[in-house]
Coordinates of C-alpha atoms in Angstrom, one line a residue:
M12 CA 0.0 0.0 0.0
S13 CA 1.3 3.4 -1.0
T14 CA 2.7 5.8 1.6
F15 CA 0.5 8.5 0.1
F16 CA -2.7 6.5 0.6
G17 CA -4.0 8.9 3.2
L18 CA -3.5 11.8 0.8
N19 CA -5.7 10.2 -1.8
I20 CA -8.4 9.5 0.8
S21 CA -8.4 13.2 1.8
R22 CA -8.4 14.2 -1.9
L23 CA -11.5 12.1 -2.5
G24 CA -13.1 13.7 0.5
M25 CA -12.5 17.2 -0.7
Q26 CA -13.8 16.3 -4.2
A27 CA -17.0 14.8 -2.7
Q28 CA -17.7 17.8 -0.4
Q29 CA -17.0 20.1 -3.3
K30 CA -19.5 18.3 -5.5
A31 CA -22.1 18.4 -2.6
L32 CA -21.5 22.2 -2.4
E33 CA -22.1 22.5 -6.1
V34 CA -25.4 20.6 -5.7
T35 CA -26.3 23.0 -2.9
A36 CA -25.5 26.0 -5.1
H37 CA -27.7 24.6 -7.8
N38 CA -30.6 24.2 -5.4
V39 CA -30.2 27.7 -4.1
A40 CA -30.1 29.1 -7.7
N41 CA -33.3 27.3 -8.6
A42 CA -35.2 28.0 -5.3
N43 CA -37.9 29.9 -7.3
T44 CA -37.8 27.9 -10.5
P45 CA -41.3 26.5 -11.2
G46 CA -41.4 22.7 -11.0
Y47 CA -37.8 22.4 -9.7
S48 CA -37.2 19.5 -7.2
R49 CA -34.3 19.9 -4.8
Q50 CA -31.4 17.6 -5.4
V51 CA -29.1 15.7 -3.0
A52 CA -25.7 14.4 -3.5
G53 CA -25.7 10.7 -2.5
M54 CA -22.4 9.8 -1.0
S55 CA -21.0 6.2 -0.6
T56 CA -17.7 4.7 0.4
T57 CA -15.2 3.7 -2.3
T58 CA -14.0 0.1 -2.6
P59 CA -12.1 -0.9 0.6
L60 CA -8.7 -2.5 0.3
P61 CA -7.2 -5.4 2.2
Y62 CA -5.1 -4.4 5.2
P63 CA -1.5 -5.5 4.5
N64 CA -0.1 -8.1 6.8
G65 CA -3.2 -8.1 8.9
Q66 CA -6.9 -8.8 9.1
G67 CA -9.7 -6.5 8.0
M68 CA -10.3 -4.0 5.2
L69 CA -9.0 -0.5 5.0
G70 CA -11.4 2.2 3.7
S71 CA -10.2 4.0 0.6
G72 CA -12.4 7.2 0.8
V73 CA -15.7 8.5 -0.4
K74 CA -17.4 9.3 -3.7
V75 CA -20.6 10.9 -4.9
S76 CA -22.4 7.9 -6.2
Q77 CA -25.4 9.8 -7.6
I78 CA -27.2 13.1 -7.6
A79 CA -30.8 12.4 -7.0
R80 CA -33.9 14.6 -7.0
V81 CA -36.3 14.4 -4.1
R82 CA -39.7 13.6 -5.6
E83 CA -42.8 11.7 -4.4
L84 CA -44.4 10.1 -7.5
F85 CA -47.5 9.0 -5.6
L86 CA -48.2 12.6 -4.5
D87 CA -47.6 13.8 -8.1
N88 CA -50.3 11.4 -9.3
Q89 CA -52.7 12.5 -6.6
I90 CA -52.2 16.2 -7.5
R91 CA -52.8 15.5 -11.2
D92 CA -56.0 13.5 -10.4
E93 CA -57.3 16.6 -8.7
M94 CA -56.0 19.1 -11.2
H95 CA -58.2 17.9 -14.1
I96 CA -61.2 18.2 -11.8
L97 CA -60.1 21.7 -11.0
G98 CA -59.7 22.6 -14.6
N99 CA -63.2 21.2 -15.4
W100 CA -64.9 23.4 -12.8
E101 CA -62.8 26.5 -13.5
S102 CA -63.8 26.4 -17.2
R103 CA -67.5 26.1 -16.3
K104 CA -67.3 28.8 -13.7
E105 CA -65.7 31.3 -16.1
Y106 CA -68.4 31.0 -18.8
L107 CA -71.4 30.4 -16.6
S108 CA -70.5 33.7 -14.9
Q109 CA -70.5 35.4 -18.3
V110 CA -74.0 33.9 -19.0
E111 CA -75.3 35.3 -15.7
M112 CA -74.0 38.8 -16.6
I113 CA -75.8 38.6 -20.0
F114 CA -79.2 38.0 -18.4
M115 CA -78.5 40.6 -15.7
E116 CA -81.2 39.3 -13.4
P117 CA -82.5 40.5 -11.2
S118 CA -82.0 44.1 -12.4
D119 CA -83.9 47.2 -13.7
T120 CA -82.4 46.7 -17.1
G121 CA -82.8 42.9 -17.5
F122 CA -85.1 41.1 -19.9
N123 CA -87.7 40.5 -17.2
S124 CA -88.0 44.3 -16.6
V125 CA -88.2 45.0 -20.3
L126 CA -90.9 42.3 -20.7
S127 CA -92.9 43.7 -17.8
T128 CA -92.8 47.2 -19.3
F129 CA -94.0 45.8 -22.6
F130 CA -97.0 44.2 -21.0
D131 CA -97.7 47.4 -19.0
S132 CA -97.9 49.3 -22.3
W133 CA -100.7 47.0 -23.4
Q134 CA -102.4 47.7 -20.1
E135 CA -102.1 51.4 -20.7
L136 CA -103.4 51.1 -24.2
S137 CA -106.5 49.2 -22.9
L138 CA -107.4 52.3 -20.9
S139 CA -107.1 54.6 -24.0
P140 CA -107.4 52.3 -27.1
E141 CA -107.7 55.3 -29.5
S142 CA -104.8 57.2 -28.0
S143 CA -102.0 57.7 -30.5
P144 CA -99.4 58.4 -27.7
A145 CA -100.3 55.1 -26.0
R146 CA -100.0 53.3 -29.3
A147 CA -96.6 54.9 -30.0
A148 CA -95.4 54.0 -26.5
L149 CA -96.5 50.4 -27.1
V150 CA -94.5 50.2 -30.4
E151 CA -91.5 51.8 -28.7
N152 CA -91.5 49.3 -25.8
A153 CA -92.2 46.5 -28.3
N154 CA -89.0 47.5 -30.1
F155 CA -87.2 47.6 -26.8
L156 CA -88.4 44.0 -26.2
V157 CA -87.2 42.9 -29.6
N158 CA -83.8 44.5 -29.1
S159 CA -83.5 42.9 -25.7
I160 CA -84.3 39.4 -27.1
Q161 CA -81.9 39.9 -30.0
H162 CA -79.2 41.4 -27.9
T163 CA -79.4 38.6 -25.3
Y164 CA -79.4 35.9 -27.9
T165 CA -76.5 37.4 -29.9
Q166 CA -74.5 37.6 -26.7
L167 CA -75.2 34.0 -25.9
E168 CA -74.1 33.1 -29.4
S169 CA -71.0 35.1 -28.8
V170 CA -70.2 33.2 -25.6
R171 CA -70.7 30.0 -27.5
A172 CA -68.3 31.1 -30.2
D173 CA -65.8 32.1 -27.5
I174 CA -66.0 28.7 -25.9
T175 CA -65.4 27.0 -29.3
K176 CA -62.4 29.2 -29.9
D177 CA -61.1 28.5 -26.4
I178 CA -61.5 24.7 -27.1
E179 CA -59.5 25.0 -30.3
L180 CA -56.7 27.0 -28.4
K181 CA -56.7 24.3 -25.7
V182 CA -56.3 21.6 -28.3
N183 CA -53.4 23.4 -29.8
D184 CA -51.8 23.9 -26.4
L185 CA -52.3 20.2 -25.6
N186 CA -50.6 19.2 -28.9
S187 CA -47.7 21.6 -28.1
L188 CA -47.3 20.0 -24.6
A189 CA -47.4 16.5 -26.1
E190 CA -44.6 17.5 -28.5
Q191 CA -42.5 19.0 -25.7
I192 CA -43.0 15.9 -23.6
K193 CA -41.9 13.7 -26.6
D194 CA -38.8 15.8 -27.1
L195 CA -37.9 15.5 -23.4
N196 CA -38.6 11.7 -23.6
Q197 CA -35.9 11.5 -26.3
Q198 CA -33.3 13.4 -24.3
I199 CA -34.1 11.6 -21.0
T200 CA -33.9 8.1 -22.5
T201 CA -30.6 8.9 -24.3
L202 CA -29.0 10.2 -21.1
T203 CA -30.4 7.4 -19.0
A204 CA -29.0 4.8 -21.3
K205 CA -25.5 6.3 -20.6
G206 CA -26.1 5.9 -16.9
D207 CA -26.8 9.6 -16.2
S208 CA -29.6 11.0 -14.2
P209 CA -31.2 13.9 -16.0
N210 CA -32.9 15.5 -13.0
D211 CA -33.6 18.9 -14.5
L212 CA -35.0 17.4 -17.7
M213 CA -37.3 15.2 -15.6
D214 CA -38.5 18.2 -13.6
R215 CA -39.3 20.1 -16.8
R216 CA -41.3 17.1 -18.0
D217 CA -43.2 16.7 -14.7
L218 CA -44.1 20.4 -14.9
L219 CA -45.5 19.8 -18.4
L220 CA -47.4 16.8 -17.1
D221 CA -48.9 19.0 -14.4
N222 CA -50.1 21.5 -17.0
L223 CA -51.4 18.7 -19.2
A224 CA -53.4 17.3 -16.2
K225 CA -55.3 20.5 -15.8
M226 CA -56.4 20.3 -19.5
V227 CA -57.4 16.7 -19.8
N228 CA -57.6 13.5 -17.8
Y229 CA -55.0 10.9 -18.9
D230 CA -53.3 7.7 -17.8
L231 CA -49.5 7.8 -17.3
H232 CA -47.2 4.9 -17.7
I233 CA -43.4 5.2 -17.0
A234 CA -41.3 2.9 -19.2
D235 CA -38.1 1.2 -18.0
N236 CA -36.0 3.5 -20.1
G237 CA -37.3 6.6 -18.3
A238 CA -39.8 7.6 -21.0
V239 CA -43.4 8.4 -20.1
N240 CA -46.4 7.1 -22.1
I241 CA -49.6 9.1 -22.0
F242 CA -53.0 7.6 -22.9
I243 CA -56.3 9.4 -23.3
G244 CA -59.3 7.1 -23.3
G245 CA -57.1 4.1 -23.9
R246 CA -55.4 5.6 -27.0
P247 CA -51.8 6.9 -26.8
L248 CA -51.2 10.6 -27.0
V249 CA -47.4 10.2 -26.4
Q250 CA -45.7 6.9 -26.6
Q251 CA -41.9 7.0 -26.3
N252 CA -40.9 9.4 -29.1
I253 CA -44.2 9.3 -31.0
V254 CA -47.0 11.9 -30.7
N255 CA -50.6 11.3 -31.8
T256 CA -52.1 14.8 -32.1
L257 CA -55.7 16.0 -31.7
K258 CA -57.7 18.3 -33.9
T259 CA -61.2 19.8 -34.1
V260 CA -63.7 19.0 -36.9
E261 CA -67.2 20.2 -37.6
G262 CA -69.9 18.5 -35.5
T263 CA -72.6 16.3 -36.9
P264 CA -76.1 17.8 -36.8
E265 CA -78.5 15.9 -34.6
Q266 CA -81.7 14.4 -35.9
N267 CA -84.9 16.2 -35.1
S268 CA -83.0 19.1 -33.6
E269 CA -82.4 22.7 -34.6
W270 CA -79.2 22.9 -32.6
L271 CA -76.1 23.0 -34.6
P272 CA -73.3 21.3 -32.6
G273 CA -70.0 23.0 -32.3
P274 CA -66.7 21.5 -33.5
Q275 CA -65.8 18.2 -32.0
I276 CA -62.3 16.9 -30.9
V277 CA -61.0 13.9 -32.8
W278 CA -57.6 12.1 -33.3
S279 CA -55.7 13.6 -36.2
R280 CA -54.6 10.3 -37.6
D281 CA -58.1 8.7 -38.2
E282 CA -60.6 11.3 -37.0
R283 CA -62.0 9.0 -34.4
P284 CA -63.7 10.8 -31.5
T285 CA -61.7 11.3 -28.3
Q286 CA -62.9 10.3 -24.9
I287 CA -62.1 13.4 -22.8
N288 CA -64.1 13.1 -19.6
S289 CA -62.5 15.8 -17.4
G290 CA -60.2 18.7 -17.4
E291 CA -60.5 22.2 -18.9
I292 CA -61.4 20.9 -22.4
A293 CA -64.1 18.6 -21.0
G294 CA -65.5 21.5 -18.9
L295 CA -65.6 23.8 -22.0
I296 CA -67.4 21.2 -24.1
A297 CA -69.9 20.5 -21.3
T298 CA -70.6 24.2 -20.8
R299 CA -71.1 24.8 -24.6
D300 CA -73.0 21.6 -25.5
D301 CA -75.0 21.1 -22.3
D302 CA -75.3 24.2 -20.0
L303 CA -75.3 26.9 -22.6
R304 CA -77.4 24.9 -25.0
K305 CA -80.0 24.4 -22.3
Y306 CA -80.2 28.1 -21.5
M307 CA -80.3 29.2 -25.2
E308 CA -83.0 26.7 -26.0
E309 CA -85.1 27.7 -23.0
F310 CA -84.7 31.4 -23.8
E311 CA -85.5 30.9 -27.5
S312 CA -88.6 28.7 -26.6
M313 CA -89.8 31.4 -24.3
A314 CA -89.3 34.2 -26.9
W315 CA -91.1 32.3 -29.6
G316 CA -93.9 31.4 -27.1
L317 CA -94.4 35.1 -26.4
V318 CA -94.2 36.1 -30.1
D319 CA -96.7 33.5 -31.3
S320 CA -99.1 34.0 -28.4
I321 CA -99.2 37.8 -28.9
N322 CA -99.6 37.3 -32.7
E323 CA -102.5 34.8 -32.1
Y324 CA -104.3 37.3 -29.9
H325 CA -103.5 40.2 -32.1
N326 CA -104.8 38.4 -35.2
N327 CA -108.1 37.8 -33.5
G328 CA -108.4 41.4 -32.4
M329 CA -109.6 44.4 -34.3
D330 CA -107.8 47.6 -35.2
L331 CA -109.1 51.2 -35.3
T332 CA -110.1 50.8 -39.0
G333 CA -112.5 48.0 -38.1
E334 CA -110.3 45.3 -39.6
Y335 CA -109.0 42.1 -38.0
G336 CA -105.5 42.3 -36.7
I337 CA -102.3 41.3 -38.4
D338 CA -99.1 39.7 -37.0
F339 CA -97.8 42.1 -34.4
F340 CA -94.3 40.5 -34.7
T341 CA -92.7 39.3 -37.9
G342 CA -89.6 37.2 -38.6
D343 CA -88.6 33.6 -38.7
H344 CA -85.5 33.8 -36.5
L345 CA -84.8 35.5 -33.2
K346 CA -82.2 37.7 -35.1
T347 CA -84.8 38.8 -37.6
I348 CA -87.9 39.3 -35.5
G349 CA -89.3 42.8 -35.3
V350 CA -92.5 44.8 -34.9
N351 CA -94.6 44.5 -38.1
K352 CA -93.6 47.4 -40.4
D353 CA -97.2 48.0 -41.3
I354 CA -98.0 48.6 -37.6
Q355 CA -95.0 50.9 -37.2
N356 CA -96.1 52.9 -40.3
D357 CA -99.8 53.0 -39.2
L358 CA -100.4 52.8 -35.5
R359 CA -104.1 52.4 -36.2
K360 CA -103.4 48.8 -37.2
I361 CA -102.7 47.8 -33.5
A362 CA -105.7 45.5 -32.7
A363 CA -106.6 46.6 -29.2
S364 CA -110.2 45.7 -29.5
T365 CA -112.0 42.3 -29.4
P366 CA -114.7 41.7 -32.0
P367 CA -117.8 40.1 -30.5
I368 CA -117.9 37.6 -33.4
P369 CA -114.6 35.7 -33.4
R370 CA -112.8 34.9 -36.6
G371 CA -113.3 31.3 -37.9
E372 CA -110.6 28.7 -38.3
D373 CA -110.2 29.6 -42.0
G374 CA -109.7 33.2 -41.2
S375 CA -113.2 34.3 -42.1
E376 CA -115.8 35.8 -39.8
E377 CA -118.2 33.2 -38.3
A378 CA -121.1 35.6 -38.7
P379 CA -121.5 38.9 -40.5
F380 CA -120.8 41.6 -37.9
K381 CA -119.1 45.0 -37.9
P382 CA -118.0 45.7 -34.3
A383 CA -117.0 49.1 -32.9
P384 CA -113.2 49.4 -32.7
G385 CA -113.1 51.7 -29.7
D386 CA -112.9 49.2 -26.8
G387 CA -109.5 47.9 -25.4
S388 CA -110.5 44.4 -24.4
N389 CA -108.0 42.7 -26.7
A390 CA -105.2 44.8 -25.2
V391 CA -106.3 43.7 -21.8
Q392 CA -106.1 40.0 -22.9
I393 CA -102.6 40.5 -24.3
S394 CA -101.4 42.3 -21.2
Q395 CA -102.6 39.4 -19.1
L396 CA -100.5 37.0 -21.1
R397 CA -97.8 37.6 -18.5
N398 CA -99.9 35.6 -16.1
S399 CA -101.3 33.1 -18.6
R400 CA -100.7 29.5 -17.9
I401 CA -98.4 27.7 -20.3
T402 CA -97.2 24.1 -20.7
V403 CA -93.9 22.9 -22.0
N404 CA -94.2 20.4 -24.9
S405 CA -90.8 18.6 -24.7
D406 CA -91.9 16.5 -27.7
A407 CA -92.1 19.5 -30.1
K408 CA -89.9 19.1 -33.1
N409 CA -88.7 22.7 -32.9
L410 CA -88.2 25.3 -30.3
R411 CA -90.9 27.5 -31.7
G412 CA -93.7 25.1 -30.6
R413 CA -92.3 24.0 -27.3
L414 CA -94.3 26.5 -25.1
E415 CA -98.0 26.4 -25.6
L416 CA -100.9 28.3 -23.9
D417 CA -102.8 26.0 -21.7
D418 CA -105.2 26.9 -18.9
E419 CA -104.2 23.9 -17.0
G420 CA -100.4 24.5 -17.6
G421 CA -98.1 24.4 -14.7
T422 CA -96.3 27.8 -15.1
T423 CA -96.4 31.2 -16.7
F424 CA -94.0 33.0 -19.1
A425 CA -92.6 35.0 -16.2
N426 CA -92.2 32.0 -14.0
F427 CA -90.6 30.0 -16.8
Y428 CA -88.0 32.7 -17.3
R429 CA -87.4 33.1 -13.6
D430 CA -87.0 29.3 -13.3
T431 CA -84.4 29.4 -16.1
I432 CA -82.5 32.2 -14.3
A433 CA -82.7 30.3 -11.0
R434 CA -81.2 27.2 -12.6
L435 CA -78.5 29.3 -14.1
G436 CA -77.8 30.8 -10.7
V437 CA -77.6 27.3 -9.1
D438 CA -75.3 26.0 -11.7
S439 CA -73.1 29.0 -11.5
Q440 CA -72.8 28.9 -7.8
E441 CA -72.1 25.2 -7.9
S442 CA -69.2 25.8 -10.3
I443 CA -67.8 28.6 -8.1
R444 CA -68.1 26.5 -5.0
M445 CA -66.6 23.4 -6.6
A446 CA -63.8 25.4 -8.2
T447 CA -63.0 27.0 -4.8
N448 CA -63.0 23.7 -3.0
Q449 CA -60.7 22.1 -5.7
T450 CA -58.4 25.1 -5.6
S451 CA -58.0 24.7 -1.9
L452 CA -57.4 20.9 -2.2
V453 CA -54.8 21.3 -5.0
E454 CA -53.0 24.1 -3.1
M455 CA -52.9 22.0 0.1
M456 CA -51.5 19.0 -1.8
S457 CA -49.0 21.3 -3.7
D458 CA -47.8 22.7 -0.4
R459 CA -47.3 19.2 0.9
R460 CA -45.3 18.4 -2.2
D461 CA -43.2 21.5 -1.9
S462 CA -42.4 20.6 1.7
I463 CA -40.9 17.4 0.3
S464 CA -39.5 18.4 -3.0
G465 CA -39.1 22.2 -2.7
V466 CA -35.9 24.1 -1.8
S467 CA -35.6 25.4 1.7
I468 CA -33.0 28.1 1.8
D469 CA -32.4 27.6 5.6
E470 CA -31.8 23.9 5.0
E471 CA -29.5 24.6 2.1
M472 CA -27.5 27.1 4.2
A473 CA -27.1 24.5 6.9
N474 CA -25.9 21.9 4.4
M475 CA -23.5 24.4 2.9
V476 CA -21.9 24.9 6.3
Q477 CA -21.7 21.2 6.9
F478 CA -20.0 20.5 3.5
Q479 CA -17.7 23.5 4.0
L480 CA -16.5 22.2 7.4
S481 CA -16.1 18.7 5.9
Y482 CA -14.0 20.1 3.1
Q483 CA -11.9 22.1 5.5
A484 CA -11.4 18.9 7.6
S485 CA -10.2 16.9 4.6
A486 CA -7.9 19.8 3.7
R487 CA -6.6 19.8 7.3
V488 CA -5.8 16.1 7.0
I489 CA -3.8 16.7 3.9
T490 CA -1.9 19.5 5.7
T491 CA -1.2 17.1 8.6
L492 CA 0.0 14.3 6.3
D493 CA 2.1 16.8 4.4
E494 CA 3.9 17.7 7.7
I495 CA 4.3 14.0 8.5
Y496 CA 5.8 13.3 5.1
D497 CA 8.1 16.3 5.3
T498 CA 9.4 15.0 8.6
L499 CA 9.8 11.5 7.2
I500 CA 11.5 12.5 4.0
N501 CA 13.5 15.7 4.7
R502 CA 14.2 15.8 8.5
M503 CA 15.2 12.2 9.4
V504 CA 19.0 11.8 9.9
R505 CA 21.1 8.9 10.4

């Protein structure tokens, strides 16, 4: 055994402590880096040597056997399982809040207030059926009602378009994350095959996996070579160094439905539908195709129910010229409805009176009669539509015929609208509550992960002092051995 054996042991000790100090410096430098996991220098003894001319083994020093990152994979999986639920509720919360703002209920400027003012105008007209100012006020408030219907519906369509655009952006982001994960897979597997431990690359990949988990629910498999394989609905999104991207395509119209479905998400390779059940994307799809569709259809059904009911009464009324009424509203779509131009040009055509002899089913008078046009009984009947009983015909082939006047019906136009707003409020509050709860849960679990994997500056400073003292001790051993060797070589005399 060499006389300088002790020097080599001390040299190895200094090198090991220096490497540990470098790891500490790396931790401190990345204390605020998102997704970074603290690293530790794992030290182990070097191969011992047989003790010459004696029993036992003599230690040969220390080495840094590995630089490992501190990471709890089970906790990672738990967080990701909760993150896609969080993403789902956050998406719903954002857009349901927008829908609530569109309806602005209860308020003095909301649709319910405009509708009430419109019916009040009919009530005022019934008191003075020949009054031109009362007729002009009715037409003005009718135009306000039409504008409110069209503005509300247009805004709902705008929200629907925004959701669709958001879905397309999320799909693009998902594909981008998949490509980045694939690239990191290639780098990690290459370095792992060489025996290296690419901790920083794995941290970057885990951060991407966290971001992906908020977008969509997926299954994760870690291969023996260090690559991760990601599956959505049983089909691979990322497999080793291969990516199967997603895209959006136009939806297929439903049978016996006026609803035009928005773009659907499919696999780019064969355009088969994806099975995305949770996450931001699933939340957006559910909000657009379930929640928003429900509110838009109910609003449109109510609007058409009002329009058709008013037209029916108005057609059976009589105007100031002694003629039967015409359609008060015209148009075949909510975007095109409006007060009849003939009525706007000639206010006398407002049929505020009720002829004693009703019109026959074929549109003709059932008996020859020329009633006086001066009473306002038809205006009274139209004003009372706000409290008329209606029934919901869920079997109707289109939205225009879904609400029907029915004396034995279970609700009114006002109550139907209020019920819709109430359900919207319940759904919105549920999304807010669930998003808040999930945020707290994810934050709690993230704090727990940070306590394990995060960098503590105090702990790193303590480690730095420890490694510094160990380095100094090894250096002191070398100094001591140097003095011994100096005495042995240069100072011994015969």
